[in-house]
XYZ file of C-alpha atoms in Angstrom:
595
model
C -50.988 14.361 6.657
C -52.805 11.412 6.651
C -53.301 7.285 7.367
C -55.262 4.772 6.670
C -55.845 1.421 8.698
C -58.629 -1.106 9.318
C -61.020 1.178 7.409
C -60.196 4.211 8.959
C -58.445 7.443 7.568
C -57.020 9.943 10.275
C -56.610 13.502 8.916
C -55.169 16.717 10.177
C -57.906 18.985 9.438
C -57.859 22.508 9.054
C -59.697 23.473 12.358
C -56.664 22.281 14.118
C -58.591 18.936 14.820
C -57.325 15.763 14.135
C -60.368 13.984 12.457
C -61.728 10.340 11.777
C -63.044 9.273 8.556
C -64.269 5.989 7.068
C -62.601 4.873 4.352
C -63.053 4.291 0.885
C -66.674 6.491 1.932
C -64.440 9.449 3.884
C -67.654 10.471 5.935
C -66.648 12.190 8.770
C -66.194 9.508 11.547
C -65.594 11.850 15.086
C -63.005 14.033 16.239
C -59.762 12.255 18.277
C -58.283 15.630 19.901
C -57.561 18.948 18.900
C -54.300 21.584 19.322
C -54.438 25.015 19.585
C -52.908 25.640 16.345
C -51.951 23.298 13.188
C -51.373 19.594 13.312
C -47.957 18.621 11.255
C -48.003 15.043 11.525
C -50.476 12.243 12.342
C -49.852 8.725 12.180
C -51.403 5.070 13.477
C -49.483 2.318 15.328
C -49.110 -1.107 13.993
C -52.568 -2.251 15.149
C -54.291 0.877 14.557
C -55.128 1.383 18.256
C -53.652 4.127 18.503
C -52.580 7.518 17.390
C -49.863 10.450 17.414
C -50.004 13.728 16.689
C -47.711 16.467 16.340
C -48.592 19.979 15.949
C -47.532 23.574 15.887
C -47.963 24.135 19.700
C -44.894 22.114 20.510
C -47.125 19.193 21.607
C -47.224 15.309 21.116
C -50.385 13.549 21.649
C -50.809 9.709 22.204
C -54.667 9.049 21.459
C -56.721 5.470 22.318
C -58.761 5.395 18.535
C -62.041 3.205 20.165
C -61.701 6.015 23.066
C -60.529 9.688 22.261
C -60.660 10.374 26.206
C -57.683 8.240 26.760
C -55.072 10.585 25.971
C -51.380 11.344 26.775
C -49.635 14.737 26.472
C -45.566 14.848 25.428
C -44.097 18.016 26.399
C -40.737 18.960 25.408
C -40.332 20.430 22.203
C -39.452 24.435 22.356
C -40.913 24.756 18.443
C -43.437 23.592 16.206
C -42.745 19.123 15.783
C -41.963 17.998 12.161
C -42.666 14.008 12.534
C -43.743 11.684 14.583
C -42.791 7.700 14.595
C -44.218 4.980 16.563
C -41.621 1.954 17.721
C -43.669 -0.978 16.365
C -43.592 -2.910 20.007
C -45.633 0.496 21.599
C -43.088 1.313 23.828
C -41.318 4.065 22.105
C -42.540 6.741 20.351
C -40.147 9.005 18.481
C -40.726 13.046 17.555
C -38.690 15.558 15.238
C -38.977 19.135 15.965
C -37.764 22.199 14.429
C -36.048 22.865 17.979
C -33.345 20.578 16.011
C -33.755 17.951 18.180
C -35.228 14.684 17.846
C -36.511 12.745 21.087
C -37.523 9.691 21.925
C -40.574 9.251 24.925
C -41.637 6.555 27.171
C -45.515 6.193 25.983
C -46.004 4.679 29.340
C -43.955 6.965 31.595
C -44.564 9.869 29.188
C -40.817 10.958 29.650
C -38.433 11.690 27.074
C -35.629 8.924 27.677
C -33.089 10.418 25.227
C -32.876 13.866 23.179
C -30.694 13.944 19.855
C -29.369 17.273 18.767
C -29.333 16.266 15.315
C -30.953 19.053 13.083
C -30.639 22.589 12.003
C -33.049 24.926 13.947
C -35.882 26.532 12.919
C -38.704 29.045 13.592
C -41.446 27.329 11.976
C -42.397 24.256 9.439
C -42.607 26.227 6.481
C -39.103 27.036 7.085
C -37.601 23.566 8.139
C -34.795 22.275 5.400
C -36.144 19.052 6.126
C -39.734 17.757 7.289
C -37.830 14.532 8.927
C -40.148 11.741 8.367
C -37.948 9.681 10.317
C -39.032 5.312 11.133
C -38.276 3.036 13.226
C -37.330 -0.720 11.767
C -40.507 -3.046 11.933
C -41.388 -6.041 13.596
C -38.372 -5.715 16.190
C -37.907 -1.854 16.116
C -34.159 -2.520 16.971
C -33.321 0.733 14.379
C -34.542 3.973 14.035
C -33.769 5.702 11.095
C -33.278 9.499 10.843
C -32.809 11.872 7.864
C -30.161 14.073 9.015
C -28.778 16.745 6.128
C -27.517 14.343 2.983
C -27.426 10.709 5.077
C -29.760 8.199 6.830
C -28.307 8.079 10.895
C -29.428 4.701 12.428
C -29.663 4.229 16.174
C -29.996 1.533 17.778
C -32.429 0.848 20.588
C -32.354 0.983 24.063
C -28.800 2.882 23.814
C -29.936 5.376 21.360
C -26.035 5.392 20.345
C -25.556 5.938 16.359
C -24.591 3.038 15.198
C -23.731 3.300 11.288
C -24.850 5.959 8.245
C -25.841 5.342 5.089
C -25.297 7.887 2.346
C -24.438 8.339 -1.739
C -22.786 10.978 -4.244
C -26.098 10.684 -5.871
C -28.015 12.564 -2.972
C -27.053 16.462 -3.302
C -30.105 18.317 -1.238
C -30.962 17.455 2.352
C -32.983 14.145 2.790
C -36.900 14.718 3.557
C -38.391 11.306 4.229
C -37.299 7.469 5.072
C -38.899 4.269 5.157
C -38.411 0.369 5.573
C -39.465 -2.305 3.500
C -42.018 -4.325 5.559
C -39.005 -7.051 6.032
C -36.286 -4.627 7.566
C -33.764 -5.438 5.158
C -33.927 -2.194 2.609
C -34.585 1.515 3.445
C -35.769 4.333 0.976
C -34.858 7.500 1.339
C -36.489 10.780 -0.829
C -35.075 14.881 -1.081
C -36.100 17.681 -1.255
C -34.733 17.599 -4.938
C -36.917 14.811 -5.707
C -34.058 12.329 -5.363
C -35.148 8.495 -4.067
C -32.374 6.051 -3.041
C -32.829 3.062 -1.883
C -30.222 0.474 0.118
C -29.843 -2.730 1.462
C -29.428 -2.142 5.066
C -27.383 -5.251 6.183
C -24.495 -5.434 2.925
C -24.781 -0.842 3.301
C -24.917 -1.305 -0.745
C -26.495 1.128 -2.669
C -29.368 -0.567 -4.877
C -31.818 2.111 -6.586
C -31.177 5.553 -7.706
C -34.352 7.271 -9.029
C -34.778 10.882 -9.818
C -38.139 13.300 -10.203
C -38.466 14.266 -13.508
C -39.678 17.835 -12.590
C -37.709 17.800 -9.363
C -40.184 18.360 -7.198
C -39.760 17.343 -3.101
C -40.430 13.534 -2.100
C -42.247 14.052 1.096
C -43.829 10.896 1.664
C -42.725 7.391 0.533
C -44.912 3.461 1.430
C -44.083 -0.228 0.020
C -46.586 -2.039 -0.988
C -46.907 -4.880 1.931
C -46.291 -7.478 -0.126
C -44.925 -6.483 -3.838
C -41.602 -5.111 -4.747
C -43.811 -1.548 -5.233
C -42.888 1.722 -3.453
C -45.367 4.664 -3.691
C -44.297 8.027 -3.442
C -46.034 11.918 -2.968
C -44.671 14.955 -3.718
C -44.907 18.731 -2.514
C -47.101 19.537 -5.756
C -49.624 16.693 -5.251
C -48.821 14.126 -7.485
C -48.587 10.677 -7.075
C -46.063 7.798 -8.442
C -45.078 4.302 -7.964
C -41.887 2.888 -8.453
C -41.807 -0.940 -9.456
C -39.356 -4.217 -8.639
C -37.610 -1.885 -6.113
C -34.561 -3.508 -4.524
C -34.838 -6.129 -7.180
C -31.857 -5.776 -9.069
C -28.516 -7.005 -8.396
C -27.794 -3.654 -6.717
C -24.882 -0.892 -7.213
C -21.611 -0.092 -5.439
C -22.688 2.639 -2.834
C -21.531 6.151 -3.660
C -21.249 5.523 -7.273
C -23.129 7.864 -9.547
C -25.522 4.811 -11.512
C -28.444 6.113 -13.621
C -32.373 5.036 -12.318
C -32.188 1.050 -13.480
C -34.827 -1.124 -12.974
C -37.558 0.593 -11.853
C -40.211 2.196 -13.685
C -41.862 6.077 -12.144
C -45.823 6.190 -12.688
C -46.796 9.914 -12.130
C -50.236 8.805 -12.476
C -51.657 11.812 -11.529
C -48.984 14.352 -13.711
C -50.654 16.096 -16.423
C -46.692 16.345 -18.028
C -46.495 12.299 -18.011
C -50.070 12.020 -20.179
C -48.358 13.881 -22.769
C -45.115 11.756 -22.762
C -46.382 7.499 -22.421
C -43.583 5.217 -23.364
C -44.289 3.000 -26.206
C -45.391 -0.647 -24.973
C -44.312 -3.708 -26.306
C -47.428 -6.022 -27.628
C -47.376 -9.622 -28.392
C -49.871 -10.928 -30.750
C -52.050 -12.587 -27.730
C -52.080 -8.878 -26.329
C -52.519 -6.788 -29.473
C -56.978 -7.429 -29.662
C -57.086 -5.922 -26.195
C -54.852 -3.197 -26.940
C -56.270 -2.227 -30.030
C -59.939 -1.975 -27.818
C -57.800 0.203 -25.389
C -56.597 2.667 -27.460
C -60.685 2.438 -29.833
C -59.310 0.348 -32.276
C -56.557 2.515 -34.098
C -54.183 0.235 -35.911
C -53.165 2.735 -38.541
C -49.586 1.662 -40.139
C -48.861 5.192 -40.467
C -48.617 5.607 -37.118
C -45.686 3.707 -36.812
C -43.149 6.219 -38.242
C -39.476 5.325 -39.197
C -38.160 6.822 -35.259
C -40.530 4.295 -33.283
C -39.515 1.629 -35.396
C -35.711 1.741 -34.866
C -36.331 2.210 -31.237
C -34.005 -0.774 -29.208
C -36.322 -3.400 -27.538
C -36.144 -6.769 -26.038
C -37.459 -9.699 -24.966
C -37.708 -10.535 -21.385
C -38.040 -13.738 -19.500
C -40.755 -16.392 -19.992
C -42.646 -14.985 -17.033
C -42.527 -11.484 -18.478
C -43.946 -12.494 -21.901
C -47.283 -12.278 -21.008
C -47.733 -8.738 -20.799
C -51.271 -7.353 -20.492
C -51.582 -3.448 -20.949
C -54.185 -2.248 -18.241
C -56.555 1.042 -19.021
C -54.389 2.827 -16.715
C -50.747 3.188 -17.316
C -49.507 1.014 -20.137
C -46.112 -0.788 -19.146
C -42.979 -1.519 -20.608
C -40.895 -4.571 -19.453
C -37.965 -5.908 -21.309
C -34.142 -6.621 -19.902
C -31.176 -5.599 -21.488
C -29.847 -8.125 -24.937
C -26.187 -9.154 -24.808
C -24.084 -7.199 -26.730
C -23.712 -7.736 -30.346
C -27.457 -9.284 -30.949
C -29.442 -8.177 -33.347
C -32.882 -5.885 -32.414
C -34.887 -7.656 -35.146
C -33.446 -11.335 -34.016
C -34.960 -10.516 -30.400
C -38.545 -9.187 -31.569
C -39.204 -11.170 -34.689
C -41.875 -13.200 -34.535
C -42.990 -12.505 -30.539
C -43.511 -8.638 -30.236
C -43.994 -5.643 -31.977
C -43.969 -2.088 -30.859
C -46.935 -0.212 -30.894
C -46.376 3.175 -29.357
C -49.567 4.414 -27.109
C -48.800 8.435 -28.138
C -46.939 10.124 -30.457
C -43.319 10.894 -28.650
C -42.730 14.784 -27.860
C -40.124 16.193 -26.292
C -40.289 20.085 -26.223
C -41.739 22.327 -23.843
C -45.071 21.116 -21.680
C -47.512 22.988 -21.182
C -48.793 24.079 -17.880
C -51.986 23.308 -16.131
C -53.777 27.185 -15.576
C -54.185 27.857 -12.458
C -57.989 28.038 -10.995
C -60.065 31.344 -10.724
C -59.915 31.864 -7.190
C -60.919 34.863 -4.679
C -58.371 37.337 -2.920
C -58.513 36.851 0.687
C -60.307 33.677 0.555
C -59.331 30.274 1.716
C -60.040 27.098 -0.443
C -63.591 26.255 -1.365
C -63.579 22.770 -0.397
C -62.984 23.446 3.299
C -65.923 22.840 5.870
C -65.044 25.821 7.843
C -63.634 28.866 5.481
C -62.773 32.369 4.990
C -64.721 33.695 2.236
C -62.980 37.049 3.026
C -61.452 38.345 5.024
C -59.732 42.223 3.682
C -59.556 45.680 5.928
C -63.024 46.367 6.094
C -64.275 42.389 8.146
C -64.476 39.060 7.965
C -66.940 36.796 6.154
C -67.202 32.921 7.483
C -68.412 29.868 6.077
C -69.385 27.063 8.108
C -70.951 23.955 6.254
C -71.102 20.567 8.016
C -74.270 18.476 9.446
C -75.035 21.138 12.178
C -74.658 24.162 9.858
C -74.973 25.940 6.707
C -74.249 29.394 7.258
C -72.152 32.571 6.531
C -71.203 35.200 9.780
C -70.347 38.330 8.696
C -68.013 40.367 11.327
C -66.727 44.339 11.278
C -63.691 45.413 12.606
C -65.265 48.488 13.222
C -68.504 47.498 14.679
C -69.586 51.286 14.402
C -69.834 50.726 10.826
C -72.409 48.026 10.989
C -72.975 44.989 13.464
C -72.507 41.424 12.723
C -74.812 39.680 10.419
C -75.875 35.918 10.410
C -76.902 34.519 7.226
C -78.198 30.839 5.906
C -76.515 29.794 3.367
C -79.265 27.805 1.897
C -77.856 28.853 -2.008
C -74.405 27.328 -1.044
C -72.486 30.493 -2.144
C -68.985 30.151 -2.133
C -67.588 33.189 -3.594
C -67.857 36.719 -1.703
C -66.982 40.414 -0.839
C -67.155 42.699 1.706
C -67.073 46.680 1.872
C -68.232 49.612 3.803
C -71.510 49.823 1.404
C -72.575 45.989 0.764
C -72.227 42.104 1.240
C -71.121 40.300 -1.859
C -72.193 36.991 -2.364
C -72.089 34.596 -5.509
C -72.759 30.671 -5.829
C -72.452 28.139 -9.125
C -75.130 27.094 -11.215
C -76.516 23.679 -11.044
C -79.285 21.719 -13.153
C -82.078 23.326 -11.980
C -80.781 27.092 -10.756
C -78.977 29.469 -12.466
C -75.355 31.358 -11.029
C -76.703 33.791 -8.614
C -75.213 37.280 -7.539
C -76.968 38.413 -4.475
C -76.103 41.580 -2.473
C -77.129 43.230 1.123
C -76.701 46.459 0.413
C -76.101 47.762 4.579
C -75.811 51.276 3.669
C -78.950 51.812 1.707
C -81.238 55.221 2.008
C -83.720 52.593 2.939
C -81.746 50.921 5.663
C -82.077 47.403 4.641
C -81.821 46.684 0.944
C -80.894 43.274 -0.817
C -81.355 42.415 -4.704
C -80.279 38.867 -6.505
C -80.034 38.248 -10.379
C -79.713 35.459 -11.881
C -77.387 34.958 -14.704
C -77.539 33.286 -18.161
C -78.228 29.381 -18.144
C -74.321 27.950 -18.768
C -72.337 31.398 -17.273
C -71.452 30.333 -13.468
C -69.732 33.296 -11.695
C -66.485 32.830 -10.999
C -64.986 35.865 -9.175
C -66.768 39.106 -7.722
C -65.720 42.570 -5.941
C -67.107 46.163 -4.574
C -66.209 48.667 -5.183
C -67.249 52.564 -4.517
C -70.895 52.429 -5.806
C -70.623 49.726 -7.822
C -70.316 45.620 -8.026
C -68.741 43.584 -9.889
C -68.404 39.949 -11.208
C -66.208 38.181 -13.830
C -68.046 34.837 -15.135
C -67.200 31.746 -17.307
C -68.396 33.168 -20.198
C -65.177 35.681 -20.479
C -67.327 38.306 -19.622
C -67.610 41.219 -16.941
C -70.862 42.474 -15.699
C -70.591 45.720 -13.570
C -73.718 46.692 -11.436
C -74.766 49.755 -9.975
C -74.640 49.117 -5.468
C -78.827 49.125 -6.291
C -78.746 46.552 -8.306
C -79.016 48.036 -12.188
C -76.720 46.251 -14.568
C -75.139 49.199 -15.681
C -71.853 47.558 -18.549
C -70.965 44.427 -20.052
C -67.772 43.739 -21.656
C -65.471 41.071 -22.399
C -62.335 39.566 -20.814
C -59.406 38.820 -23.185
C -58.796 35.482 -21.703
C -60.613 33.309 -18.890
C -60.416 35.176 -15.787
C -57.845 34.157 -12.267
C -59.321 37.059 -10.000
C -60.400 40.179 -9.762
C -60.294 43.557 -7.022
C -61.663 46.676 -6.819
C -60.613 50.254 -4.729
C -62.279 53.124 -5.414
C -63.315 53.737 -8.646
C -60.294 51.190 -9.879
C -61.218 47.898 -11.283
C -58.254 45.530 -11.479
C -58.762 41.752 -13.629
C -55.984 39.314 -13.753
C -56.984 36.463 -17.087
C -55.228 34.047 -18.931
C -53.640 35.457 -21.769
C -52.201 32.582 -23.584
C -50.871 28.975 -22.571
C -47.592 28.938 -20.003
C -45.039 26.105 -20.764
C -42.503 24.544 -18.207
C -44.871 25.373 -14.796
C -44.891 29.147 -15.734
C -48.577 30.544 -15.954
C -49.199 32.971 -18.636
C -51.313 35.977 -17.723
C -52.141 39.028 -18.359
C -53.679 42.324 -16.232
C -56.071 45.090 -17.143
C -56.894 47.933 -14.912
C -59.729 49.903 -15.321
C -61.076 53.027 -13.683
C -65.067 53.172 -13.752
C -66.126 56.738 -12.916
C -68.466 59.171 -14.801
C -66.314 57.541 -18.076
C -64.558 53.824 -18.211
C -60.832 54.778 -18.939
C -58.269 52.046 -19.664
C -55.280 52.345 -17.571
C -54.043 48.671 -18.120
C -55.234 47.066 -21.109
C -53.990 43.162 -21.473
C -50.594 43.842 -20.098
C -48.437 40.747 -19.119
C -48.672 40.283 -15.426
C -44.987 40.104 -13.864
C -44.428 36.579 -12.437
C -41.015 34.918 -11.056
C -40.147 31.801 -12.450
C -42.909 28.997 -11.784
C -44.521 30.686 -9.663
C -48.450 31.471 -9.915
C -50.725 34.268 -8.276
C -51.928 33.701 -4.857
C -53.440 37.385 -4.155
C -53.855 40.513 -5.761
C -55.409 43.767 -4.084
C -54.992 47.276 -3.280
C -52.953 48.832 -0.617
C -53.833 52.000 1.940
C -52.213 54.308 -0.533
C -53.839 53.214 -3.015
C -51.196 51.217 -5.122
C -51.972 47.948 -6.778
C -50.127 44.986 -5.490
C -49.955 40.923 -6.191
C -48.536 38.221 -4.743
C -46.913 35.084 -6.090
C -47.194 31.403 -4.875
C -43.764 31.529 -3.730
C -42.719 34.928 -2.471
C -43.804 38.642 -2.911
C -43.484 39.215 -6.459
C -41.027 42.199 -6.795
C -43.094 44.172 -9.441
C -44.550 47.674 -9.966
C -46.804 49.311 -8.385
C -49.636 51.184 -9.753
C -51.125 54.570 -8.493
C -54.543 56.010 -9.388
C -53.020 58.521 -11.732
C -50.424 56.330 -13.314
C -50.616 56.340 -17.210
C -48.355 52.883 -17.830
């Protein structure tokens, strides 16, 4: 939720603060305004001058960028706003909400002059069909264009009346984002099936018809200001670029026309590493490509499959094709029937393929260790835990470095303040002790440290330092004893004192790990997970007077590309996990359970 002008990036940060940052440095640059609860939307105006904000509080926010004070509040929305849109002349400034309306204000006035019952209702963002990045047309503003269910509405200015749709056979899910080309004349639209369309608004025809290769949801789409380029996001954070958009001679509307001439860059897909297209070299190209790729110009490599694949020559202006370090390209145009391959490439090009082609199963990216009850590491201000017992805070920035611990139950113990001087970032918190854990670096080893609160001697900590190259990765308490998983496959368990009482190893690298009890519970990675499913396995242990196996390397039970996103103990003592997408609908485990 983010945009960059002049230098400047505006963010919505997780502190429900929408924050200023230089740009290409991203230092933190000042805070514009806050919300009382999450920020959905931020965008500039066409000079940068300006900002608006929409957020979970059912508020709109106009904010001066040179002076945050200079603010003005839009109230009218009875639900969390999707999108915001400013009309490029200032004067409008339009807002989706999951209310199911979509209004446009008087900046000026701060009224709403019109309100558009156009969308489904909903309760919250996370359960909006649509996100409704909706735009206005630029320069003039005389359009605005909203993604309503499988169709672009347009409405035109100043009598906010609908004056035409746009829509294909080609679009089957609900729309999620639009945009204009910088001249007005072609609109892109992208669903949440990872479907992108593009048309030429004036002749309604249907030009491009581009589809995600994994499917994922478009839900953010920008032209390059001055090439035929469109860049696109998706909901699983990758990034693409579709080139000479619109350039084509274009496509009857509502026919159902395969993705022509324009080629999708994930550039930041692990899948689309694996799978390069070949790229056509001519012989002024072939020296630099043959540097590219460290000089491998093996014959064998051209096997009998690459060499019958179809190719052709383009234009004179596309014959001079120079491969860049990044993405290799292909560009040719389609030979008149009945010509001869070899009569096209003889003598100008060759094919010289970048990767040998595969086409089975991909494998999938495994996920991250990461800490129950913990939000990400890379956040300023974080839970490091937060579970039935308290709360452990983070809070690193130029004023701070420190961790607050907090009870529920301050008769237990009070609240501790600690510097954070070791940068830990992993941590655990029981009745007994405070967990804490940080990385290794050059010069210090992985540390475990523990405060161990409910000591005979009333105030006990101990710290050890683990083996140069092992970096802890995922720690827990439980009854008299500690805990921590490391990249080195192994598990060390500690006595609450301190005394390194077992050492054994994981059967894969580990994803988490919790404790209850006497119960030890380790999620790894048993093997390698193809087509976005993660392949894991569980092991649960119970460490009293003797280690007994309960679990031991069992597949974990996942939905369908889905990956674990916590994994505990409930009150009655029955071991539960939960998926990226939903509650997984698995087993549970109790203490004397002999699965």
């Amino acid at each position: 939720m983010q945009e960059t002008r002049d230098g400047k990036v505006v963010v919505a940060s997780s502190n429900n603060a929408i924050q200023m940052h230089t740009f290409p440095a991203g230092d933190p640059d000042g805070i514009l305004t806050r919300f009382t609860t999450n920020a959905n939307h931020v965008v500039f105006n066409t000079d940068g001058s300006k900002i608006a904000a929409g957020s979970g509080d059912f508020l709109v926010k106009v904010v001066q960028v040179e002076d945050s004070s200079v603010q003005k509040t839009l109230r009218g929305h009875s639900a969390p706003v999707l999108s915001v849109a400013f009309d490029p002349k200032d004067e409008y400034l339009a807002s989706a909400g999951c209310d199911g309306t979509v209004r446009i204000w008087n900046i000026e006035e701060q009224i709403c002059e019109v309100n558009l019952s156009l969308l489904p209702k909903c309760n919250d963002v996370v359960n909006a069909k649509s996100i409704c990045r909706l735009a206005w047309q630029p320069k003039n503003g005389k359009l605005l264009a909203v993604p309503v269910d499988k169709a672009i509405q347009f409405y035109e200015r100043d009598a906010w009346m609908l004056s035409f749709t746009l829509s294909d056979d080609f679009i089957s899910q609900p729309l999620n984002v639009v945009t204009w080309s910088p001249c007005g004349q072609f609109i892109v639209a992208g669903s949440i099936d990872g479907r992108i369309v593009a048309w030429n608004v004036l002749s309604k025809a249907c030009l491009e018809r581009e589809l995600h290769d994994k499917g994922f949801t478009i839900c953010c789409l920008s032209w390059h200001p001055k090439l035929p380029q469109l860049a696109y996001t998706d909901n699983e954070g990758n990034l693409g670029v579709l080139e000479n958009i619109c350039r084509g001679g274009g496509s009857t509307a509502g026919s159902k026309a395969s993705p022509a001439g324009s080629q999708c860059l994930a550039v930041m897909d692990f899948w689309d590493y694996c799978d390069m297209p070949l790229v056509l070299v001519t012989s002024s190209t072939k020296k630099d490509y043959d540097e590219l790729f460290d000089g491998d110009d093996d014959e064998d490599f051209l096997n009998g499959d690459m060499m019958d694949h179809q190719a052709s020559v383009g234009n004179e202006e596309d014959d001079d094709i120079t491969p860049t370090p990044d993405v290799p390209t292909l560009k040719a145009t389609e030979k008149p029937e009945g010509e001869e391959d070899d009569q096209s490439i003889q003598g100008q090009v060759s094919l010289y393929p970048a990767k040998p082609s595969y086409s089975g199963p991909m494998p999938t990216p495994p996920q991250k260790p990461f800490q129950p009850g913990s939000t990400p590491s890379h956040l300023l201000h974080r839970f490091m835990m937060w579970n039935s017992i308290g709360v452990i805070r983070c809070y690193n920035d130029e004023q701070d470095n420190a961790i607050d611990v907090e009870f529920h139950d301050t008769s237990i113990h009070h609240a501790v303040h600690l510097t954070n001087s070791l940068n830990h970032t992993i941590a655990d918190l029981s009745q007994e002790a405070i967990l804490l854990a940080c990385e290794g670096t050059d010069e210090l080893a992985s540390k475990l440290q523990c405060l161990h609160f409910s000591s005979w001697d009333n105030s006990k900590e101990w710290m050890v330092d683990m083996p140069k190259g092992e970096d802890i990765q995922a720690v827990c308490l439980g009854q008299g004893w500690v805990a921590c998983a490391t990249s080195a496959s192994l598990v060390r368990v500690f006595t609450v004192g301190g005394v390194q009482k077992e050492i054994f190893s994981l059967l894969g690298p580990v994803v988490c790990m919790a404790a209850h009890g006497e119960q030890l519970v380790l999620v790894y990675h048993r093997g390698i997970g193809f087509d976005g499913d993660q392949c894991l396995g569980i092991q649960l242990l119970e460490l009293g007077k003797r280690k007994r196996q309960v679990l031991n390397g069992n597949p974990l039970p996942l939905s369908k590309k889905s990956f674990l996103s916590w994994l505990g103990f409930s009150a009655e003592d029955s071991l539960l996990w939960v998926t990226g997408r939903n509650f997984s609908p698995c087993f549970s485990i109790r203490h004397d359970s002999t699965h």
